Amino acid sequence: MKCIVAGHEAATAAEFAELALGTPVELWLGVEGESDEERAARLDAARDILCDPEYRGLPDDLVRLAARVVEDHPDVFNVVPLVRPAHRRAVRKGVAA
């Protein structure tokens, strides 16, 4: 299946997200190994983008995109409830349970 956004074909999920958002995903998520200075510059750029009137609806777009991913690919979020262990008595240091 082809993913086409605004007339451009996305080859990967990251490209799809970038085309849908109009910004690189790394701008919002960061990259592994970035320095404190790089992180500060990235976050500063992200704040500037959010202040730009052209991107005023970006937070809403992100929520819609995330909701669509969850809806279209529920297996990615293969969440199962964890069973809580039966309540145990508190063990005090030096006292056998």
Backbone as a chain_set.jsonl record, in Angstrom:
{"seq": "MKCIVAGHEAATAAEFAELALGTPVELWLGVEGESDEERAARLDAARDILCDPEYRGLPDDLVRLAARVVEDHPDVFNVVPLVRPAHRRAVRKGVAA", "coords": {"N": [[0.835, -1.167, 0.0], [0.567, 2.197, -0.835], [1.686, 5.162, 0.743], [0.597, 8.27, 0.543], [1.082, 11.642, 0.932], [0.016, 14.857, 0.646], [0.592, 14.786, -2.101], [3.095, 13.618, -2.181], [5.025, 10.659, -2.038], [5.505, 8.537, 0.655], [8.109, 6.544, 1.789], [8.786, 5.32, 4.139], [7.671, 4.905, 7.571], [8.61, 7.024, 9.108], [9.089, 8.954, 7.141], [6.46, 9.341, 6.304], [5.319, 10.466, 8.637], [6.851, 12.813, 8.773], [6.08, 14.096, 6.39], [3.351, 14.389, 6.912], [3.343, 16.025, 9.176], [4.908, 18.14, 8.451], [7.347, 18.753, 9.415], [10.581, 17.523, 10.458], [10.617, 14.42, 12.221], [12.587, 14.038, 14.107], [12.986, 16.547, 15.152], [11.087, 16.833, 17.13], [11.365, 14.553, 18.679], [14.05, 14.238, 19.156], [17.465, 13.054, 18.928], [19.485, 10.153, 19.355], [22.169, 10.442, 21.571], [22.491, 13.207, 21.453], [23.889, 16.348, 22.401], [23.664, 18.472, 25.351], [23.588, 21.116, 24.481], [22.797, 20.796, 21.808], [20.288, 19.686, 22.209], [18.983, 21.812, 23.531], [19.011, 23.727, 21.47], [17.439, 22.401, 19.57], [14.968, 22.195, 20.906], [14.429, 24.907, 21.175], [14.095, 25.639, 18.493], [11.819, 24.107, 17.965], [9.952, 25.36, 19.645], [9.84, 27.848, 18.371], [8.655, 27.077, 15.955], [6.136, 26.211, 16.842], [5.083, 28.646, 17.581], [4.726, 29.912, 15.196], [2.273, 31.122, 13.007], [1.513, 29.49, 10.848], [1.812, 26.908, 11.771], [0.05, 26.665, 13.83], [-2.025, 24.827, 14.324], [-0.667, 22.491, 14.772], [-0.309, 20.922, 17.236], [-2.899, 19.763, 17.471], [-2.967, 18.363, 15.072], [-0.976, 16.494, 15.566], [-2.123, 14.971, 17.612], [-4.314, 13.887, 16.237], [-2.923, 12.387, 14.299], [-1.532, 10.556, 15.933], [-3.722, 9.227, 17.092], [-4.797, 8.056, 14.825], [-2.74, 6.283, 14.103], [-2.775, 4.54, 16.297], [-5.347, 3.513, 15.985], [-5.209, 2.327, 13.417], [-3.118, 0.51, 13.691], [-3.291, -1.394, 15.996], [-1.852, -3.533, 16.992], [0.711, -2.651, 17.382], [0.666, -1.507, 19.787], [0.526, -3.56, 21.717], [-0.842, -4.117, 24.369], [-1.219, -5.587, 27.464], [-3.114, -6.369, 30.343], [-1.549, -6.422, 33.513], [-1.299, -8.886, 35.997], [-1.847, -8.334, 39.316], [0.165, -9.283, 42.054], [-0.901, -11.316, 44.833], [-1.784, -9.642, 47.825], [0.866, -9.041, 49.979], [2.198, -9.448, 53.225], [3.883, -6.819, 54.872], [7.366, -6.94, 55.125], [9.556, -6.662, 57.707], [12.802, -5.412, 58.37], [15.012, -7.781, 59.542], [13.064, -9.394, 60.587], [11.458, -12.405, 60.216], [9.241, -13.495, 57.645]], "CA": [[0.0, 0.0, 0.0], [1.336, 3.425, -0.898], [1.299, 6.248, 1.646], [0.812, 9.522, -0.163], [0.688, 12.811, 1.708], [0.191, 16.108, -0.099], [1.176, 14.508, -3.399], [4.418, 13.003, -2.04], [4.961, 9.284, -1.568], [6.376, 8.236, 1.787], [8.645, 5.186, 1.709], [8.882, 4.771, 5.49], [6.768, 5.522, 8.546], [9.195, 8.312, 9.489], [8.82, 9.898, 6.052], [5.037, 9.641, 6.362], [5.112, 11.402, 9.738], [7.459, 14.09, 8.394], [5.214, 14.73, 5.397], [2.079, 14.738, 7.545], [3.54, 17.105, 10.141], [5.604, 19.267, 7.835], [8.623, 18.94, 10.114], [11.218, 16.23, 10.725], [10.25, 13.797, 13.497], [13.702, 14.228, 15.045], [12.839, 17.85, 15.808], [10.228, 16.661, 18.303], [11.791, 13.423, 19.502], [15.485, 14.265, 19.419], [18.266, 11.965, 18.377], [20.328, 9.509, 20.354], [23.51, 10.983, 21.742], [22.593, 14.655, 21.28], [24.446, 17.052, 23.557], [22.743, 19.408, 26.002], [23.467, 22.29, 23.602], [21.988, 20.394, 20.646], [18.91, 19.526, 22.691], [18.447, 23.152, 23.772], [18.779, 24.355, 20.162], [16.315, 21.695, 18.957], [13.753, 22.608, 21.594], [14.213, 26.313, 20.822], [13.53, 25.626, 17.137], [10.464, 23.564, 18.069], [9.118, 26.429, 20.2], [9.634, 28.836, 17.302], [7.693, 26.518, 15.001], [4.81, 26.22, 17.458], [4.615, 30.034, 17.626], [4.455, 30.347, 13.828], [0.845, 30.95, 12.697], [1.326, 28.391, 9.896], [1.81, 25.645, 12.507], [-0.791, 26.827, 15.017], [-2.819, 23.614, 14.542], [0.198, 21.31, 14.843], [-0.627, 19.983, 18.337], [-4.1, 19.005, 17.12], [-2.582, 17.43, 14.012], [-0.216, 15.41, 16.201], [-3.067, 14.113, 18.328], [-5.057, 13.136, 15.219], [-2.001, 11.415, 13.706], [-1.302, 9.504, 16.927], [-4.956, 8.456, 17.209], [-4.932, 7.248, 13.601], [-1.76, 5.191, 14.19], [-3.295, 3.578, 17.279], [-6.512, 2.864, 15.401], [-4.818, 1.515, 12.259], [-2.11, -0.491, 14.048], [-3.412, -1.699, 17.428], [-0.854, -4.527, 17.375], [1.928, -1.945, 17.799], [0.472, -1.213, 21.205], [0.043, -4.815, 22.262], [-0.847, -3.903, 25.811], [-2.007, -6.573, 28.207], [-3.137, -6.016, 31.766], [-0.701, -7.235, 34.387], [-1.982, -9.394, 37.177], [-1.159, -7.929, 40.548], [0.342, -10.403, 42.986], [-1.715, -11.239, 46.044], [-1.224, -8.733, 48.823], [1.784, -9.682, 50.92], [2.46, -8.681, 54.439], [5.138, -6.078, 54.853], [8.452, -7.629, 55.822], [10.445, -5.715, 58.376], [14.195, -5.83, 58.421], [15.376, -8.59, 60.702], [11.924, -10.191, 61.038], [11.087, -13.379, 59.192], [7.833, -13.412, 57.272]], "C": [[0.889, 1.242, 0.0], [0.784, 4.429, 0.103], [1.628, 7.556, 0.948], [0.244, 10.651, 0.679], [1.012, 14.037, 0.879], [0.92, 15.879, -1.424], [2.556, 13.889, -3.37], [4.25, 11.592, -1.493], [5.976, 9.063, -0.453], [6.811, 6.787, 1.711], [8.702, 4.516, 3.083], [7.873, 5.47, 6.394], [7.288, 6.893, 8.968], [8.952, 9.364, 8.411], [7.351, 10.299, 6.033], [4.761, 10.677, 7.445], [5.673, 12.776, 9.388], [6.593, 14.83, 7.371], [3.905, 15.189, 6.023], [2.221, 15.936, 8.468], [4.173, 18.344, 9.519], [6.918, 19.6, 8.506], [9.255, 17.574, 10.32], [10.828, 15.711, 12.119], [11.336, 14.036, 14.542], [13.624, 15.566, 15.777], [12.067, 17.703, 17.111], [10.729, 15.578, 19.24], [13.258, 13.452, 19.887], [16.182, 13.099, 18.746], [19.159, 11.409, 19.476], [21.693, 10.167, 20.378], [23.62, 12.488, 21.559], [23.105, 15.295, 22.567], [23.373, 17.947, 24.174], [22.523, 20.64, 25.135], [22.608, 21.981, 22.386], [20.517, 20.257, 21.04], [18.27, 20.894, 22.904], [18.13, 23.851, 22.448], [17.572, 23.722, 19.47], [14.999, 22.13, 19.584], [13.409, 24.067, 21.307], [13.579, 26.416, 19.435], [12.085, 25.116, 17.169], [9.505, 24.613, 18.633], [8.819, 27.497, 19.156], [8.589, 28.356, 16.307], [6.285, 26.561, 15.582], [4.229, 27.626, 17.555], [4.253, 30.567, 16.244], [2.979, 30.106, 13.509], [0.57, 29.791, 11.732], [1.185, 27.049, 10.611], [0.927, 25.696, 13.749], [-1.591, 25.558, 15.327], [-1.992, 22.355, 14.712], [-0.106, 20.392, 16.023], [-1.872, 19.147, 18.045], [-3.797, 17.978, 16.039], [-1.83, 16.238, 14.595], [-1.143, 14.438, 16.92], [-3.858, 13.27, 17.329], [-4.182, 12.054, 14.592], [-1.764, 10.249, 14.667], [-2.54, 8.617, 17.067], [-5.14, 7.547, 15.995], [-3.968, 6.05, 13.633], [-2.26, 4.121, 15.157], [-4.469, 2.807, 16.69], [-6.128, 1.899, 14.274], [-3.869, 0.367, 12.602], [-2.184, -0.836, 15.54], [-2.376, -2.699, 17.912], [0.453, -3.885, 17.826], [1.87, -1.683, 19.3], [-0.123, -2.432, 21.894], [0.129, -4.773, 23.785], [-1.744, -4.95, 26.447], [-1.995, -6.176, 29.679], [-2.237, -6.956, 32.563], [-1.506, -7.669, 35.6], [-1.172, -8.973, 38.389], [-0.999, -9.136, 41.458], [-0.556, -10.213, 44.208], [-1.0, -10.355, 47.056], [-0.358, -9.506, 49.814], [1.934, -8.797, 52.14], [3.797, -7.991, 54.294], [6.172, -6.846, 55.671], [9.367, -6.574, 56.431], [11.841, -6.297, 58.437], [14.469, -6.598, 59.722], [14.242, -9.455, 61.227], [11.541, -11.125, 59.912], [9.594, -13.276, 58.898], [7.145, -14.717, 57.46]], "O": [[1.856, 1.318, 0.758], [-0.428, 4.536, 0.289], [2.797, 7.906, 0.783], [-0.918, 10.622, 1.085], [2.154, 14.23, 0.46], [1.764, 16.683, -1.82], [3.142, 13.651, -4.426], [3.438, 11.354, -0.599], [7.159, 9.367, -0.606], [5.974, 5.894, 1.582], [8.671, 3.289, 3.18], [7.297, 6.494, 6.028], [6.504, 7.821, 9.165], [8.65, 10.518, 8.715], [7.025, 11.458, 5.778], [4.053, 11.655, 7.205], [5.043, 13.794, 9.674], [6.398, 16.041, 7.475], [3.405, 16.265, 5.696], [1.322, 16.774, 8.54], [3.991, 19.459, 10.009], [7.535, 20.619, 8.199], [8.549, 16.567, 10.355], [10.725, 16.485, 13.071], [11.038, 14.215, 15.723], [14.135, 15.703, 16.889], [12.37, 18.383, 18.092], [10.545, 15.666, 20.454], [13.672, 12.777, 20.83], [15.556, 12.272, 18.083], [19.537, 12.119, 20.408], [22.297, 10.416, 19.334], [24.732, 13.013, 21.512], [22.796, 14.844, 23.67], [22.309, 18.151, 23.59], [21.408, 21.156, 25.057], [21.786, 22.801, 21.976], [19.621, 20.659, 20.297], [17.128, 21.109, 22.497], [17.09, 24.498, 22.324], [16.772, 24.425, 18.853], [14.028, 22.403, 18.878], [12.235, 24.423, 21.207], [12.641, 27.187, 19.229], [11.226, 25.649, 16.466], [8.377, 24.744, 18.158], [7.696, 27.991, 19.062], [7.739, 29.129, 15.866], [5.339, 26.913, 14.879], [3.009, 27.786, 17.605], [3.546, 31.569, 16.134], [2.48, 29.0, 13.718], [-0.496, 29.178, 11.794], [0.511, 26.149, 10.11], [1.053, 24.845, 14.629], [-1.809, 25.25, 16.499], [-2.547, 21.259, 14.789], [-0.159, 19.177, 15.836], [-1.897, 17.952, 18.339], [-4.304, 16.857, 16.079], [-2.028, 15.103, 14.163], [-0.962, 13.223, 16.842], [-4.051, 12.074, 17.545], [-4.641, 10.933, 14.375], [-1.792, 9.088, 14.257], [-2.421, 7.395, 17.15], [-5.584, 6.406, 16.126], [-4.334, 4.942, 13.24], [-2.176, 2.929, 14.863], [-4.576, 1.594, 16.871], [-6.659, 0.791, 14.189], [-3.821, -0.634, 11.887], [-1.226, -0.59, 16.272], [-2.047, -2.727, 19.098], [1.22, -4.497, 18.569], [2.893, -1.644, 19.982], [-1.148, -2.34, 22.57], [1.049, -5.32, 24.393], [-2.879, -5.166, 26.02], [-0.981, -5.705, 30.194], [-2.188, -8.156, 32.293], [-2.294, -6.9, 36.151], [0.03, -9.225, 38.473], [-1.93, -9.926, 41.614], [-0.918, -9.092, 44.562], [0.228, -10.33, 47.128], [-0.794, -10.493, 50.406], [1.812, -7.573, 52.078], [4.722, -8.514, 53.673], [5.884, -7.335, 56.764], [9.881, -5.702, 55.731], [12.03, -7.509, 58.54], [14.195, -6.125, 60.825], [14.423, -10.177, 62.207], [11.324, -10.69, 58.782], [8.789, -13.006, 59.789], [5.948, -14.828, 57.193]]}, "num_chains": 1, "name": "protein.A"}
